[in-house]
Every structure is written in structure tokens, then in C-alpha cells.
Amino acid sequence: MEKYIILPDVTCDLTEEMREYFGITDYIPGHISLGNGREELTELQWKFMSSKEFYKALSDKKSQISTAPPNIDEYCEKFEKYINEGYAIISMSISGKISSTYDFATVAAKRVMEKHPDAKIYCVDTLRMSGAIGLLVCYAYEMQKNGKSFDEVVEWLETNKTKVHQMGPIDDLFYVARRGRLTMGKAIMGTIVGVKPLGDFNDYGYTTVLARVKGINKALAATIDYVKETAIDIENQYVFVIHTDRERYALDLKEKIEKEFNPKKVFVGEAYAGCGANIGPGMVGVYYMGADISEDLSKEKEAMNKVLGAQ
């Protein structure tokens, strides 16, 4: 069988536990600027500061923290390493609508395949970020472990990437707005003391607010009910819960998910610096598989309205 490796970028937010469980051996780091000329790699671990220190720094309204994707040369170096070892490569990147990572990966793949005509590299624009990418990566590795071919894994990823949903509250939409992920007007409407915005992905990976509820307990209850409405065959799924400095709520959600759905396994992790810098503190989200996201989110809005109507 063809030998191949699946290479996600660092925005997959896969913890050491997740990587060990699924046998994930490598990924592509990114870059972060911490201000005052300090530059570091974004990795799937906390090296340059603790997560508490990082999210505290992000809470500062004057924070100059910013991220950058792995560059083309870094992709070329990583791709060549595996090509020279006889591997085909499936590269998985954060949504091309959110970052230039996918574009850099495709340019690098083209360069490497021109240099190595027998090389085989396929770049997947996951149309997702954070735990949604991580979930896709883990399913891809499980398929590989179960004997699925390169082409079968690629086909599954392209078919199922828009079926990954996200749901959960975030404290501060102003931070998301400052990063250009949401208009400031919407942030003002969404960030009211005690009100928790709840959002799912749109079809290209941005989070869209579907509801606002008062209080964290109602927000977590609505999250579970929304998953119930939109997940498919969840008892046979892996479920990820990713948070940004909200471990208590993440563990609470894990317990509720296990009690309500009894899925194959629920993993809890924290968004690392690569995604965390663009999310900010105060998010907890559940990532799982459902039907394809509707283009106008009409089905998702209908599901959320049903949830709120039952509360």
C-alpha cells in the first residue's frame, strides 16, 4: 500500500493526548509576534509562556500580539523531508478564507512536485479552524490506520469537511471584532454583561452568531440541545471540546456530552497560541459531525430557534 503522511497546520489545536491516541506524528508550526520585537513559533504546546499568561496578555486592550502562517519555504522544507523518505502527503490547512496558510501550502506543493516529478501532494482547504480541523485530522489518521488509501482519505475529507459543526459560548466579541473576524457593530450588539453569544460555522469557516442567551448555565444547556438537534449518529463519533482559558466550563460540557450522548470518546483541550490569538479568552466550543452546513445557515438557525423555544 502507498505510504503517506497527513500533515495538518498548527491551527488544528490537537493536544498531546489527542495526538498520541490517534498516532499523529507531525504538523506545521506557525509564527507569533508578542510585541517588543519578540517572535516565537506557534506550536501544539506552551513553550514561550503558560496558557494563563498568554490569555491574560490577550486581555490587555493594548495587546500587540499577532500571528502569521508558516511560510512557503517552511512548507517546502517539510514536504521535501517526507518526499525524500518516500511518503505521499496530505496537507491540511485552516480555511483559506481565514488565513493564507492554504495558499502557501499549495504554492509549496507545486514547487516540490516540479522538483520531484514522482511526488504526490494533495492540499486540503479544510474550510474550518481549531478543533474542527483537529477532528478531521483524527478521522483521517484513523482511516489510514484502518487501511484506507491516500485517495480514499482525500475523498472523505473533501466530502465531510463542511459537516463539522461548532457550538458554544464566548465571553467577549470585541476581541473577535478587533481581529477582523466580526464587525464592531455586531460585537457591540453581542457583548452585553452576562449575555453569551452562541455560534456555529458558516460554510467557509467563520463563526456566525445564532443566538444570545443570558448566563453561562443557559448557554451550556443550549449548546447541548443544539448538538442534539444537529449531530448525526453522535454515539459513534469522537467529540472535541476546545476552550480558551475556560477549563471549568469545558469539563462541565464534557460531562454533559458523555451523559447525554455517550459518544465513542470526548476529548478536552485548550486552543494553543496559533488559534487562541485570534479567538481571545472566554470561548468554549464543542466540535462534532452533522449534516452539511447550509449556505445561508437557514437549517442551523431553525435548529437554534427550536432550542430556544423549548427553554
PDB file of C-alpha atoms in Angstrom:
ATOM      1  CA  MET A   1       0.000   0.000   0.000  1.00  0.00           C
ATOM      2  CA  GLU A   2       1.112   3.547  -0.746  1.00  0.00           C
ATOM      3  CA  LYS A   3       2.970   5.161   2.156  1.00  0.00           C
ATOM      4  CA  TYR A   4       1.572   8.568   3.065  1.00  0.00           C
ATOM      5  CA  ILE A   5       1.511  11.089   5.902  1.00  0.00           C
ATOM      6  CA  ILE A   6      -1.228  13.522   6.925  1.00  0.00           C
ATOM      7  CA  LEU A   7       0.227  16.935   7.824  1.00  0.00           C
ATOM      8  CA  PRO A   8      -2.065  19.490   9.483  1.00  0.00           C
ATOM      9  CA  ASP A   9      -1.007  23.024  10.304  1.00  0.00           C
ATOM     10  CA  VAL A  10      -0.761  24.175  13.914  1.00  0.00           C
ATOM     11  CA  THR A  11      -4.287  25.612  13.979  1.00  0.00           C
ATOM     12  CA  CYS A  12      -5.664  22.073  14.454  1.00  0.00           C
ATOM     13  CA  ASP A  13      -5.269  22.554  18.249  1.00  0.00           C
ATOM     14  CA  LEU A  14      -4.576  18.877  18.861  1.00  0.00           C
ATOM     15  CA  THR A  15      -3.391  18.165  22.396  1.00  0.00           C
ATOM     16  CA  GLU A  16      -0.673  15.663  23.223  1.00  0.00           C
ATOM     17  CA  GLU A  17      -3.376  13.242  24.396  1.00  0.00           C
ATOM     18  CA  MET A  18      -5.203  13.517  21.063  1.00  0.00           C
ATOM     19  CA  ARG A  19      -2.002  13.141  19.030  1.00  0.00           C
ATOM     20  CA  GLU A  20      -0.939  10.078  20.973  1.00  0.00           C
ATOM     21  CA  TYR A  21      -4.401   8.472  20.808  1.00  0.00           C
ATOM     22  CA  PHE A  22      -4.623   8.761  17.014  1.00  0.00           C
ATOM     23  CA  GLY A  23      -0.907   8.349  16.257  1.00  0.00           C
ATOM     24  CA  ILE A  24      -0.381  11.847  14.843  1.00  0.00           C
ATOM     25  CA  THR A  25       3.341  12.320  14.409  1.00  0.00           C
ATOM     26  CA  ASP A  26       3.924  15.742  12.845  1.00  0.00           C
ATOM     27  CA  TYR A  27       2.398  19.118  11.962  1.00  0.00           C
ATOM     28  CA  ILE A  28       3.420  22.505  10.518  1.00  0.00           C
ATOM     29  CA  PRO A  29       4.157  25.223  13.144  1.00  0.00           C
ATOM     30  CA  GLY A  30       3.302  28.868  12.564  1.00  0.00           C
ATOM     31  CA  HIS A  31       4.571  32.179  13.920  1.00  0.00           C
ATOM     32  CA  ILE A  32       3.545  34.680  16.553  1.00  0.00           C
ATOM     33  CA  SER A  33       4.666  38.195  17.383  1.00  0.00           C
ATOM     34  CA  LEU A  34       4.378  39.015  21.072  1.00  0.00           C
ATOM     35  CA  GLY A  35       5.321  42.694  20.800  1.00  0.00           C
ATOM     36  CA  ASN A  36       8.596  44.452  21.615  1.00  0.00           C
ATOM     37  CA  GLY A  37      10.216  42.600  18.730  1.00  0.00           C
ATOM     38  CA  ARG A  38       9.727  39.167  20.293  1.00  0.00           C
ATOM     39  CA  GLU A  39       8.937  36.441  17.761  1.00  0.00           C
ATOM     40  CA  GLU A  40       8.162  32.801  18.545  1.00  0.00           C
ATOM     41  CA  LEU A  41       6.901  29.669  16.822  1.00  0.00           C
ATOM     42  CA  THR A  42       3.301  28.660  17.435  1.00  0.00           C
ATOM     43  CA  GLU A  43       3.331  25.001  18.410  1.00  0.00           C
ATOM     44  CA  LEU A  44       0.985  22.436  19.912  1.00  0.00           C
ATOM     45  CA  GLN A  45       2.377  23.107  23.362  1.00  0.00           C
ATOM     46  CA  TRP A  46       3.005  26.078  25.650  1.00  0.00           C
ATOM     47  CA  LYS A  47       6.715  26.886  25.491  1.00  0.00           C
ATOM     48  CA  PHE A  48       7.246  30.645  25.408  1.00  0.00           C
ATOM     49  CA  MET A  49       4.708  31.300  28.204  1.00  0.00           C
ATOM     50  CA  SER A  50       1.944  29.447  30.024  1.00  0.00           C
ATOM     51  CA  SER A  51      -1.594  29.460  28.690  1.00  0.00           C
ATOM     52  CA  LYS A  52      -2.712  31.551  31.683  1.00  0.00           C
ATOM     53  CA  GLU A  53      -0.042  34.158  30.944  1.00  0.00           C
ATOM     54  CA  PHE A  54      -0.922  34.136  27.259  1.00  0.00           C
ATOM     55  CA  TYR A  55      -4.651  34.687  27.694  1.00  0.00           C
ATOM     56  CA  LYS A  56      -4.019  37.309  30.372  1.00  0.00           C
ATOM     57  CA  ALA A  57      -1.798  39.160  27.884  1.00  0.00           C
ATOM     58  CA  LEU A  58      -4.514  38.927  25.243  1.00  0.00           C
ATOM     59  CA  SER A  59      -6.997  40.502  27.649  1.00  0.00           C
ATOM     60  CA  ASP A  60      -4.973  43.706  27.579  1.00  0.00           C
ATOM     61  CA  LYS A  61      -6.757  46.062  25.174  1.00  0.00           C
ATOM     62  CA  LYS A  62      -3.339  47.364  24.071  1.00  0.00           C
ATOM     63  CA  SER A  63      -2.067  43.883  23.210  1.00  0.00           C
ATOM     64  CA  GLN A  64       0.093  43.795  20.082  1.00  0.00           C
ATOM     65  CA  ILE A  65       0.063  40.001  19.782  1.00  0.00           C
ATOM     66  CA  SER A  66      -0.389  38.812  16.193  1.00  0.00           C
ATOM     67  CA  THR A  67       0.096  35.585  14.264  1.00  0.00           C
ATOM     68  CA  ALA A  68       1.476  34.628  10.866  1.00  0.00           C
ATOM     69  CA  PRO A  69       1.214  31.335   8.966  1.00  0.00           C
ATOM     70  CA  PRO A  70       4.106  29.033   8.118  1.00  0.00           C
ATOM     71  CA  ASN A  71       5.780  30.474   5.041  1.00  0.00           C
ATOM     72  CA  ILE A  72       6.290  28.811   1.660  1.00  0.00           C
ATOM     73  CA  ASP A  73       9.915  27.888   2.344  1.00  0.00           C
ATOM     74  CA  GLU A  74       8.933  26.189   5.602  1.00  0.00           C
ATOM     75  CA  TYR A  75       6.282  24.189   3.795  1.00  0.00           C
ATOM     76  CA  CYS A  76       8.769  23.242   1.089  1.00  0.00           C
ATOM     77  CA  GLU A  77      11.275  22.050   3.675  1.00  0.00           C
ATOM     78  CA  LYS A  78       8.707  19.907   5.457  1.00  0.00           C
ATOM     79  CA  PHE A  79       7.264  18.499   2.226  1.00  0.00           C
ATOM     80  CA  GLU A  80      10.715  17.651   0.852  1.00  0.00           C
ATOM     81  CA  LYS A  81      11.632  15.844   4.060  1.00  0.00           C
ATOM     82  CA  TYR A  82       8.758  13.413   3.618  1.00  0.00           C
ATOM     83  CA  ILE A  83       9.030  13.123  -0.154  1.00  0.00           C
ATOM     84  CA  ASN A  84      12.684  12.151   0.260  1.00  0.00           C
ATOM     85  CA  GLU A  85      11.581   9.476   2.739  1.00  0.00           C
ATOM     86  CA  GLY A  86       9.177   8.026   0.181  1.00  0.00           C
ATOM     87  CA  TYR A  87       5.894   9.435   1.511  1.00  0.00           C
ATOM     88  CA  ALA A  88       2.948  10.905  -0.318  1.00  0.00           C
ATOM     89  CA  ILE A  89       1.499  13.864   1.607  1.00  0.00           C
ATOM     90  CA  ILE A  90      -1.975  15.060   2.540  1.00  0.00           C
ATOM     91  CA  SER A  91      -1.607  18.637   3.768  1.00  0.00           C
ATOM     92  CA  MET A  92      -4.496  20.056   5.838  1.00  0.00           C
ATOM     93  CA  SER A  93      -4.827  23.803   6.367  1.00  0.00           C
ATOM     94  CA  ILE A  94      -7.035  26.282   8.183  1.00  0.00           C
ATOM     95  CA  SER A  95      -9.786  27.762   5.987  1.00  0.00           C
ATOM     96  CA  GLY A  96      -8.383  29.718   3.073  1.00  0.00           C
ATOM     97  CA  LYS A  97     -10.974  32.426   3.809  1.00  0.00           C
ATOM     98  CA  ILE A  98      -9.412  32.990   7.240  1.00  0.00           C
ATOM     99  CA  SER A  99      -5.687  32.630   6.563  1.00  0.00           C
ATOM    100  CA  SER A 100      -3.192  32.484   3.686  1.00  0.00           C
ATOM    101  CA  THR A 101      -1.866  29.167   5.035  1.00  0.00           C
ATOM    102  CA  TYR A 102      -3.642  27.082   2.376  1.00  0.00           C
ATOM    103  CA  ASP A 103      -2.320  29.300  -0.422  1.00  0.00           C
ATOM    104  CA  PHE A 104       1.239  28.962   0.885  1.00  0.00           C
ATOM    105  CA  ALA A 105       0.844  25.186   1.148  1.00  0.00           C
ATOM    106  CA  THR A 106      -0.382  24.875  -2.444  1.00  0.00           C
ATOM    107  CA  VAL A 107       2.471  27.033  -3.794  1.00  0.00           C
ATOM    108  CA  ALA A 108       4.979  24.933  -1.847  1.00  0.00           C
ATOM    109  CA  ALA A 109       3.411  21.686  -3.075  1.00  0.00           C
ATOM    110  CA  LYS A 110       3.674  22.850  -6.669  1.00  0.00           C
ATOM    111  CA  ARG A 111       7.347  23.762  -6.236  1.00  0.00           C
ATOM    112  CA  VAL A 112       8.204  20.449  -4.609  1.00  0.00           C
ATOM    113  CA  MET A 113       6.341  18.408  -7.229  1.00  0.00           C
ATOM    114  CA  GLU A 114       8.118  20.303 -10.013  1.00  0.00           C
ATOM    115  CA  LYS A 115      11.416  19.399  -8.385  1.00  0.00           C
ATOM    116  CA  HIS A 116      10.300  15.817  -7.692  1.00  0.00           C
ATOM    117  CA  PRO A 117       8.039  14.742 -10.595  1.00  0.00           C
ATOM    118  CA  ASP A 118       7.087  11.488  -8.861  1.00  0.00           C
ATOM    119  CA  ALA A 119       5.982  13.276  -5.686  1.00  0.00           C
ATOM    120  CA  LYS A 120       2.333  13.175  -4.655  1.00  0.00           C
ATOM    121  CA  ILE A 121       0.995  16.025  -2.503  1.00  0.00           C
ATOM    122  CA  TYR A 122      -2.649  16.948  -2.001  1.00  0.00           C
ATOM    123  CA  CYS A 123      -3.550  20.141  -0.137  1.00  0.00           C
ATOM    124  CA  VAL A 124      -6.905  20.249   1.662  1.00  0.00           C
ATOM    125  CA  ASP A 125      -8.544  23.577   2.436  1.00  0.00           C
ATOM    126  CA  THR A 126     -10.499  22.359   5.457  1.00  0.00           C
ATOM    127  CA  LEU A 127     -12.795  25.429   5.479  1.00  0.00           C
ATOM    128  CA  ARG A 128     -12.533  25.154   9.255  1.00  0.00           C
ATOM    129  CA  MET A 129     -10.302  26.108  12.187  1.00  0.00           C
ATOM    130  CA  SER A 130      -9.230  24.904  15.643  1.00  0.00           C
ATOM    131  CA  GLY A 131     -10.976  21.771  16.954  1.00  0.00           C
ATOM    132  CA  ALA A 132     -12.861  21.339  13.679  1.00  0.00           C
ATOM    133  CA  ILE A 133      -9.587  20.806  11.808  1.00  0.00           C
ATOM    134  CA  GLY A 134      -8.352  18.612  14.621  1.00  0.00           C
ATOM    135  CA  LEU A 135     -11.432  16.415  14.369  1.00  0.00           C
ATOM    136  CA  LEU A 136     -10.947  15.967  10.619  1.00  0.00           C
ATOM    137  CA  VAL A 137      -7.262  15.155  11.123  1.00  0.00           C
ATOM    138  CA  CYS A 138      -8.067  12.498  13.701  1.00  0.00           C
ATOM    139  CA  TYR A 139     -10.648  10.807  11.497  1.00  0.00           C
ATOM    140  CA  ALA A 140      -8.147  10.863   8.620  1.00  0.00           C
ATOM    141  CA  TYR A 141      -5.499   9.184  10.771  1.00  0.00           C
ATOM    142  CA  GLU A 142      -7.999   6.591  11.964  1.00  0.00           C
ATOM    143  CA  MET A 143      -8.923   5.838   8.350  1.00  0.00           C
ATOM    144  CA  GLN A 144      -5.269   5.431   7.491  1.00  0.00           C
ATOM    145  CA  LYS A 145      -4.765   3.085  10.446  1.00  0.00           C
ATOM    146  CA  ASN A 146      -7.735   1.055   9.198  1.00  0.00           C
ATOM    147  CA  GLY A 147      -6.116   0.562   5.805  1.00  0.00           C
ATOM    148  CA  LYS A 148      -7.777   3.295   3.755  1.00  0.00           C
ATOM    149  CA  SER A 149      -5.772   4.560   0.802  1.00  0.00           C
ATOM    150  CA  PHE A 150      -4.472   8.083   0.166  1.00  0.00           C
ATOM    151  CA  ASP A 151      -7.253   8.711  -2.342  1.00  0.00           C
ATOM    152  CA  GLU A 152      -9.956   7.344  -0.039  1.00  0.00           C
ATOM    153  CA  VAL A 153      -8.856   9.646   2.782  1.00  0.00           C
ATOM    154  CA  VAL A 154      -8.730  12.666   0.467  1.00  0.00           C
ATOM    155  CA  GLU A 155     -12.215  11.889  -0.864  1.00  0.00           C
ATOM    156  CA  TRP A 156     -13.595  11.532   2.665  1.00  0.00           C
ATOM    157  CA  LEU A 157     -12.056  14.834   3.764  1.00  0.00           C
ATOM    158  CA  GLU A 158     -13.389  16.751   0.777  1.00  0.00           C
ATOM    159  CA  THR A 159     -16.844  15.232   1.260  1.00  0.00           C
ATOM    160  CA  ASN A 160     -17.075  15.700   5.012  1.00  0.00           C
ATOM    161  CA  LYS A 161     -15.154  18.874   5.864  1.00  0.00           C
ATOM    162  CA  THR A 162     -18.297  21.033   5.699  1.00  0.00           C
ATOM    163  CA  LYS A 163     -20.097  18.641   8.046  1.00  0.00           C
ATOM    164  CA  VAL A 164     -18.059  19.657  11.093  1.00  0.00           C
ATOM    165  CA  HIS A 165     -20.101  21.859  13.406  1.00  0.00           C
ATOM    166  CA  GLN A 166     -19.167  24.051  16.327  1.00  0.00           C
ATOM    167  CA  MET A 167     -21.320  25.279  19.175  1.00  0.00           C
ATOM    168  CA  GLY A 168     -20.605  27.052  22.430  1.00  0.00           C
ATOM    169  CA  PRO A 169     -20.425  30.448  24.115  1.00  0.00           C
ATOM    170  CA  ILE A 170     -17.780  33.156  24.006  1.00  0.00           C
ATOM    171  CA  ASP A 171     -17.452  35.959  26.551  1.00  0.00           C
ATOM    172  CA  ASP A 172     -16.077  38.869  24.567  1.00  0.00           C
ATOM    173  CA  LEU A 173     -16.935  39.526  20.914  1.00  0.00           C
ATOM    174  CA  PHE A 174     -14.947  42.762  20.983  1.00  0.00           C
ATOM    175  CA  TYR A 175     -11.772  40.711  20.788  1.00  0.00           C
ATOM    176  CA  VAL A 176     -13.021  38.798  17.751  1.00  0.00           C
ATOM    177  CA  ALA A 177     -14.007  42.112  16.132  1.00  0.00           C
ATOM    178  CA  ARG A 178     -10.561  43.599  16.727  1.00  0.00           C
ATOM    179  CA  ARG A 179      -9.105  40.675  14.798  1.00  0.00           C
ATOM    180  CA  GLY A 180     -11.387  41.398  11.841  1.00  0.00           C
ATOM    181  CA  ARG A 181     -13.466  38.226  12.321  1.00  0.00           C
ATOM    182  CA  LEU A 182     -16.646  40.181  13.089  1.00  0.00           C
ATOM    183  CA  THR A 183     -17.869  43.766  12.631  1.00  0.00           C
ATOM    184  CA  MET A 184     -17.593  46.007  15.679  1.00  0.00           C
ATOM    185  CA  GLY A 185     -21.316  46.775  15.396  1.00  0.00           C
ATOM    186  CA  LYS A 186     -22.168  43.114  15.783  1.00  0.00           C
ATOM    187  CA  ALA A 187     -19.732  42.886  18.679  1.00  0.00           C
ATOM    188  CA  ILE A 188     -21.493  45.752  20.452  1.00  0.00           C
ATOM    189  CA  MET A 189     -24.831  44.011  19.965  1.00  0.00           C
ATOM    190  CA  GLY A 190     -23.403  40.685  21.109  1.00  0.00           C
ATOM    191  CA  THR A 191     -21.372  41.734  24.114  1.00  0.00           C
ATOM    192  CA  ILE A 192     -23.709  42.763  26.900  1.00  0.00           C
ATOM    193  CA  VAL A 193     -22.947  41.967  30.509  1.00  0.00           C
ATOM    194  CA  GLY A 194     -23.931  38.382  31.211  1.00  0.00           C
ATOM    195  CA  VAL A 195     -25.124  37.645  27.667  1.00  0.00           C
ATOM    196  CA  LYS A 196     -23.367  34.754  25.939  1.00  0.00           C
ATOM    197  CA  PRO A 197     -23.297  34.650  22.123  1.00  0.00           C
ATOM    198  CA  LEU A 198     -23.589  31.137  20.641  1.00  0.00           C
ATOM    199  CA  GLY A 199     -22.300  30.400  17.148  1.00  0.00           C
ATOM    200  CA  ASP A 200     -21.759  27.731  14.507  1.00  0.00           C
ATOM    201  CA  PHE A 201     -19.534  27.797  11.425  1.00  0.00           C
ATOM    202  CA  ASN A 202     -20.759  29.173   8.153  1.00  0.00           C
ATOM    203  CA  ASP A 203     -19.857  27.213   5.033  1.00  0.00           C
ATOM    204  CA  TYR A 204     -16.327  28.633   4.786  1.00  0.00           C
ATOM    205  CA  GLY A 205     -15.290  28.573   8.422  1.00  0.00           C
ATOM    206  CA  TYR A 206     -16.226  31.857  10.067  1.00  0.00           C
ATOM    207  CA  THR A 207     -18.255  31.626  13.260  1.00  0.00           C
ATOM    208  CA  THR A 208     -21.710  33.148  12.910  1.00  0.00           C
ATOM    209  CA  VAL A 209     -23.710  34.102  15.994  1.00  0.00           C
ATOM    210  CA  LEU A 210     -27.021  32.219  16.013  1.00  0.00           C
ATOM    211  CA  ALA A 211     -28.275  33.237  19.448  1.00  0.00           C
ATOM    212  CA  ARG A 212     -27.524  35.163  22.609  1.00  0.00           C
ATOM    213  CA  VAL A 213     -28.574  33.798  25.974  1.00  0.00           C
ATOM    214  CA  LYS A 214     -28.355  35.160  29.490  1.00  0.00           C
ATOM    215  CA  GLY A 215     -25.880  33.379  31.729  1.00  0.00           C
ATOM    216  CA  ILE A 216     -23.353  30.597  31.295  1.00  0.00           C
ATOM    217  CA  ASN A 217     -25.642  27.807  32.568  1.00  0.00           C
ATOM    218  CA  LYS A 218     -28.285  28.568  29.950  1.00  0.00           C
ATOM    219  CA  ALA A 219     -25.560  28.854  27.326  1.00  0.00           C
ATOM    220  CA  LEU A 220     -24.174  25.414  28.128  1.00  0.00           C
ATOM    221  CA  ALA A 221     -27.674  23.906  28.201  1.00  0.00           C
ATOM    222  CA  ALA A 222     -28.456  25.467  24.809  1.00  0.00           C
ATOM    223  CA  THR A 223     -25.172  24.099  23.476  1.00  0.00           C
ATOM    224  CA  ILE A 224     -26.138  20.544  24.417  1.00  0.00           C
ATOM    225  CA  ASP A 225     -29.625  20.943  22.949  1.00  0.00           C
ATOM    226  CA  TYR A 226     -28.190  22.362  19.709  1.00  0.00           C
ATOM    227  CA  VAL A 227     -25.826  19.414  19.395  1.00  0.00           C
ATOM    228  CA  LYS A 228     -28.807  17.130  19.919  1.00  0.00           C
ATOM    229  CA  GLU A 229     -30.635  18.844  17.042  1.00  0.00           C
ATOM    230  CA  THR A 230     -27.730  18.913  14.573  1.00  0.00           C
ATOM    231  CA  ALA A 231     -25.414  15.959  15.254  1.00  0.00           C
ATOM    232  CA  ILE A 232     -25.750  12.746  13.252  1.00  0.00           C
ATOM    233  CA  ASP A 233     -25.039   9.347  14.831  1.00  0.00           C
ATOM    234  CA  ILE A 234     -23.167  11.062  17.657  1.00  0.00           C
ATOM    235  CA  GLU A 235     -22.906   7.892  19.739  1.00  0.00           C
ATOM    236  CA  ASN A 236     -20.416   6.635  17.160  1.00  0.00           C
ATOM    237  CA  GLN A 237     -18.430   9.867  16.998  1.00  0.00           C
ATOM    238  CA  TYR A 238     -15.429  11.470  18.597  1.00  0.00           C
ATOM    239  CA  VAL A 239     -16.302  14.840  20.115  1.00  0.00           C
ATOM    240  CA  PHE A 240     -13.846  17.632  20.883  1.00  0.00           C
ATOM    241  CA  VAL A 241     -14.333  20.376  23.459  1.00  0.00           C
ATOM    242  CA  ILE A 242     -11.871  23.243  22.988  1.00  0.00           C
ATOM    243  CA  HIS A 243     -11.629  26.288  25.244  1.00  0.00           C
ATOM    244  CA  THR A 244      -9.636  29.472  25.733  1.00  0.00           C
ATOM    245  CA  ASP A 245      -8.947  29.765  29.459  1.00  0.00           C
ATOM    246  CA  ARG A 246     -12.324  28.283  30.392  1.00  0.00           C
ATOM    247  CA  GLU A 247     -11.360  24.781  31.543  1.00  0.00           C
ATOM    248  CA  ARG A 248     -14.113  24.514  34.147  1.00  0.00           C
ATOM    249  CA  TYR A 249     -16.841  25.069  31.559  1.00  0.00           C
ATOM    250  CA  ALA A 250     -15.095  22.721  29.124  1.00  0.00           C
ATOM    251  CA  LEU A 251     -15.047  19.915  31.686  1.00  0.00           C
ATOM    252  CA  ASP A 252     -18.683  20.635  32.511  1.00  0.00           C
ATOM    253  CA  LEU A 253     -19.572  20.309  28.818  1.00  0.00           C
ATOM    254  CA  LYS A 254     -17.592  17.078  28.553  1.00  0.00           C
ATOM    255  CA  GLU A 255     -19.584  15.602  31.429  1.00  0.00           C
ATOM    256  CA  LYS A 256     -22.887  16.722  29.926  1.00  0.00           C
ATOM    257  CA  ILE A 257     -21.978  15.324  26.485  1.00  0.00           C
ATOM    258  CA  GLU A 258     -20.979  11.960  27.915  1.00  0.00           C
ATOM    259  CA  LYS A 259     -24.173  11.740  29.948  1.00  0.00           C
ATOM    260  CA  GLU A 260     -26.494  12.890  27.150  1.00  0.00           C
ATOM    261  CA  PHE A 261     -24.943  11.200  24.098  1.00  0.00           C
ATOM    262  CA  ASN A 262     -22.383   8.608  25.240  1.00  0.00           C
ATOM    263  CA  PRO A 263     -20.118   9.105  22.173  1.00  0.00           C
ATOM    264  CA  LYS A 264     -17.038   6.988  21.443  1.00  0.00           C
ATOM    265  CA  LYS A 265     -14.787   9.449  23.274  1.00  0.00           C
ATOM    266  CA  VAL A 266     -14.814  13.106  24.313  1.00  0.00           C
ATOM    267  CA  PHE A 267     -11.513  14.991  24.279  1.00  0.00           C
ATOM    268  CA  VAL A 268     -10.941  18.302  26.052  1.00  0.00           C
ATOM    269  CA  GLY A 269      -8.213  20.723  25.019  1.00  0.00           C
ATOM    270  CA  GLU A 270      -7.208  24.363  25.041  1.00  0.00           C
ATOM    271  CA  ALA A 271      -6.713  26.406  21.900  1.00  0.00           C
ATOM    272  CA  TYR A 272      -2.976  26.969  21.504  1.00  0.00           C
ATOM    273  CA  ALA A 273      -1.411  30.286  20.556  1.00  0.00           C
ATOM    274  CA  GLY A 274      -1.958  29.947  16.793  1.00  0.00           C
ATOM    275  CA  CYS A 275      -5.762  29.960  17.086  1.00  0.00           C
ATOM    276  CA  GLY A 276      -6.026  31.407  20.562  1.00  0.00           C
ATOM    277  CA  ALA A 277      -4.505  34.714  19.500  1.00  0.00           C
ATOM    278  CA  ASN A 278      -7.394  35.187  17.070  1.00  0.00           C
ATOM    279  CA  ILE A 279     -10.147  33.933  19.367  1.00  0.00           C
ATOM    280  CA  GLY A 280      -9.208  35.565  22.649  1.00  0.00           C
ATOM    281  CA  PRO A 281     -10.059  34.371  26.153  1.00  0.00           C
ATOM    282  CA  GLY A 282     -13.515  33.198  27.144  1.00  0.00           C
ATOM    283  CA  MET A 283     -14.524  30.665  24.487  1.00  0.00           C
ATOM    284  CA  VAL A 284     -15.667  27.079  24.964  1.00  0.00           C
ATOM    285  CA  GLY A 285     -16.804  25.128  21.921  1.00  0.00           C
ATOM    286  CA  VAL A 286     -17.985  21.632  21.036  1.00  0.00           C
ATOM    287  CA  TYR A 287     -16.867  20.172  17.678  1.00  0.00           C
ATOM    288  CA  TYR A 288     -18.745  17.268  16.127  1.00  0.00           C
ATOM    289  CA  MET A 289     -20.126  15.880  12.860  1.00  0.00           C
ATOM    290  CA  GLY A 290     -23.573  16.629  11.459  1.00  0.00           C
ATOM    291  CA  ALA A 291     -25.189  17.406   8.130  1.00  0.00           C
ATOM    292  CA  ASP A 292     -23.535  19.788   5.653  1.00  0.00           C
ATOM    293  CA  ILE A 293     -23.693  23.379   6.850  1.00  0.00           C
ATOM    294  CA  SER A 294     -26.381  25.162   4.839  1.00  0.00           C
ATOM    295  CA  GLU A 295     -25.104  28.068   2.740  1.00  0.00           C
ATOM    296  CA  ASP A 296     -27.281  30.646   4.457  1.00  0.00           C
ATOM    297  CA  LEU A 297     -27.259  28.808   7.796  1.00  0.00           C
ATOM    298  CA  SER A 298     -31.037  28.509   7.486  1.00  0.00           C
ATOM    299  CA  LYS A 299     -31.130  24.974   8.891  1.00  0.00           C
ATOM    300  CA  GLU A 300     -28.812  25.886  11.730  1.00  0.00           C
ATOM    301  CA  LYS A 301     -30.873  28.960  12.615  1.00  0.00           C
ATOM    302  CA  GLU A 302     -34.009  26.828  12.571  1.00  0.00           C
ATOM    303  CA  ALA A 303     -32.360  24.335  14.927  1.00  0.00           C
ATOM    304  CA  MET A 304     -31.302  27.103  17.310  1.00  0.00           C
ATOM    305  CA  ASN A 305     -34.773  28.643  17.271  1.00  0.00           C
ATOM    306  CA  LYS A 306     -36.206  25.262  18.208  1.00  0.00           C
ATOM    307  CA  VAL A 307     -33.700  25.009  21.067  1.00  0.00           C
ATOM    308  CA  LEU A 308     -34.543  28.456  22.410  1.00  0.00           C
ATOM    309  CA  GLY A 309     -38.260  27.869  22.027  1.00  0.00           C
ATOM    310  CA  ALA A 310     -38.037  24.780  24.218  1.00  0.00           C
ATOM    311  CA  GLN A 311     -36.167  26.518  27.034  1.00  0.00           C
TER     312      GLN A 311
END
